[in-house]
Coordinates of C-alpha atoms in Angstrom, one line a residue:
X73 CA -89.3 -16.3 1.0
X74 CA -87.5 -13.0 0.6
X75 CA -86.0 -13.0 4.1
X76 CA -84.7 -16.6 3.7
X77 CA -81.1 -17.2 2.5
X78 CA -80.7 -20.2 0.4
X79 CA -77.6 -22.2 1.1
X80 CA -76.1 -23.6 -2.1
X81 CA -72.8 -25.1 -1.5
X82 CA -71.4 -28.7 -1.8
X83 CA -71.8 -29.3 2.1
X84 CA -75.5 -28.5 1.9
X85 CA -76.0 -30.7 -0.9
X86 CA -74.0 -33.5 0.4
X87 CA -76.0 -33.3 3.7
X88 CA -79.3 -33.1 1.7
X89 CA -78.6 -36.4 -0.3
X90 CA -77.4 -38.1 2.6
X91 CA -80.4 -37.2 4.6
X92 CA -82.7 -38.3 1.9
X93 CA -80.9 -41.6 1.7
X94 CA -81.3 -42.2 5.3
X95 CA -84.9 -41.3 5.3
X96 CA -85.7 -43.6 2.6
X97 CA -84.0 -46.4 4.4
X98 CA -85.9 -45.6 7.6
X99 CA -89.3 -45.6 5.8
X100 CA -88.4 -48.8 3.9
X101 CA -87.6 -50.3 7.3
X102 CA -90.8 -49.1 8.8
X103 CA -93.0 -50.6 5.8
X104 CA -91.2 -54.0 6.2
X105 CA -91.7 -54.1 10.0
X106 CA -95.4 -53.5 9.4
X107 CA -95.4 -56.4 6.9
X108 CA -93.5 -58.5 9.5
X109 CA -96.0 -57.6 12.1
X110 CA -98.8 -58.8 10.1
X111 CA -97.4 -62.1 9.0
X112 CA -98.1 -64.0 12.2
X113 CA -101.7 -63.1 12.0
X114 CA -102.2 -64.7 8.5
X115 CA -102.8 -68.2 10.0
X116 CA -105.5 -66.8 12.3
X117 CA -107.8 -65.5 9.5
X118 CA -109.6 -67.0 6.7
X119 CA -111.9 -65.8 4.0
X120 CA -112.3 -62.0 3.5
X121 CA -110.0 -61.4 6.7
X122 CA -107.3 -63.4 5.1
X123 CA -107.7 -61.6 1.8
X124 CA -107.5 -58.2 3.5
X125 CA -104.2 -59.2 5.0
X126 CA -102.9 -60.4 2.0
X127 CA -103.9 -57.2 0.2
X128 CA -102.2 -55.1 3.0
X129 CA -99.0 -57.1 2.4
X130 CA -99.3 -56.6 -1.3
X131 CA -100.0 -53.0 -0.9
X132 CA -97.1 -52.4 1.6
X133 CA -94.6 -54.0 -0.7
X134 CA -95.9 -51.9 -3.6
X135 CA -95.5 -48.8 -1.4
X136 CA -92.0 -49.7 -0.4
X137 CA -90.9 -50.2 -4.0
X138 CA -92.4 -46.9 -5.2
X139 CA -91.2 -44.8 -2.3
X140 CA -87.7 -46.3 -2.8
X141 CA -87.8 -45.6 -6.4
X142 CA -89.1 -42.0 -5.9
X143 CA -86.6 -41.2 -3.3
X144 CA -83.8 -42.5 -5.5
X145 CA -85.1 -40.2 -8.4
X146 CA -85.3 -37.3 -5.7
X147 CA -81.4 -38.2 -4.7
X148 CA -80.4 -38.3 -8.4
X149 CA -81.9 -34.8 -8.8
X150 CA -80.3 -33.4 -5.6
X151 CA -76.9 -34.8 -7.0
X152 CA -77.4 -33.2 -10.5
X153 CA -78.4 -29.9 -8.8
X154 CA -75.1 -30.2 -6.7
X155 CA -73.1 -30.8 -10.0
X156 CA -74.7 -27.9 -11.6
X157 CA -74.1 -25.5 -8.8
X158 CA -70.4 -26.7 -8.4
X159 CA -69.9 -26.4 -12.2
X160 CA -71.4 -23.0 -12.1
X161 CA -69.0 -22.0 -9.2
X162 CA -66.1 -23.3 -11.2
X163 CA -67.0 -21.4 -14.3
X164 CA -67.5 -18.3 -12.5
X165 CA -64.1 -18.6 -10.7
X166 CA -62.3 -19.3 -14.0
X167 CA -64.1 -16.2 -15.7
X168 CA -63.2 -14.0 -12.8
X169 CA -59.5 -15.1 -12.8
X170 CA -59.4 -14.7 -16.6
X171 CA -60.8 -11.2 -16.3
X172 CA -58.3 -10.3 -13.5
X173 CA -55.4 -11.7 -15.5
X174 CA -56.5 -9.4 -18.4
X175 CA -57.0 -6.3 -16.4
X176 CA -54.2 -3.6 -16.4
X177 CA -54.0 -2.8 -12.9
X178 CA -51.1 -0.6 -13.5
X179 CA -53.1 2.0 -15.1
X180 CA -54.9 2.8 -11.8
X181 CA -51.5 3.4 -9.8
X182 CA -50.8 7.0 -8.9
X183 CA -47.4 8.1 -9.8
X184 CA -45.5 10.7 -8.2

């Protein structure tokens, strides 16, 4: 990873959190479509077949809830990371400005 450059700026974090949110919505939609596709088949099965379809429905709902929660936590972590980087940027800028204000640049001037 030494040859890779990490891109830590606000636009990158904003895009990352947006992409995570969009991916979560897409995944949730796909799981819901799976459950909806199975619903018409429920009346055609009885016994263990019906039980299997009911189990699929329950598991799909559970997966949807867990994935949604996990992606929400991931998004929260991404936002916290963005805030930490932005705060670090601001502190570095403030410190640099303070150091420049305190420096005596006149000492370095050449006089004739």
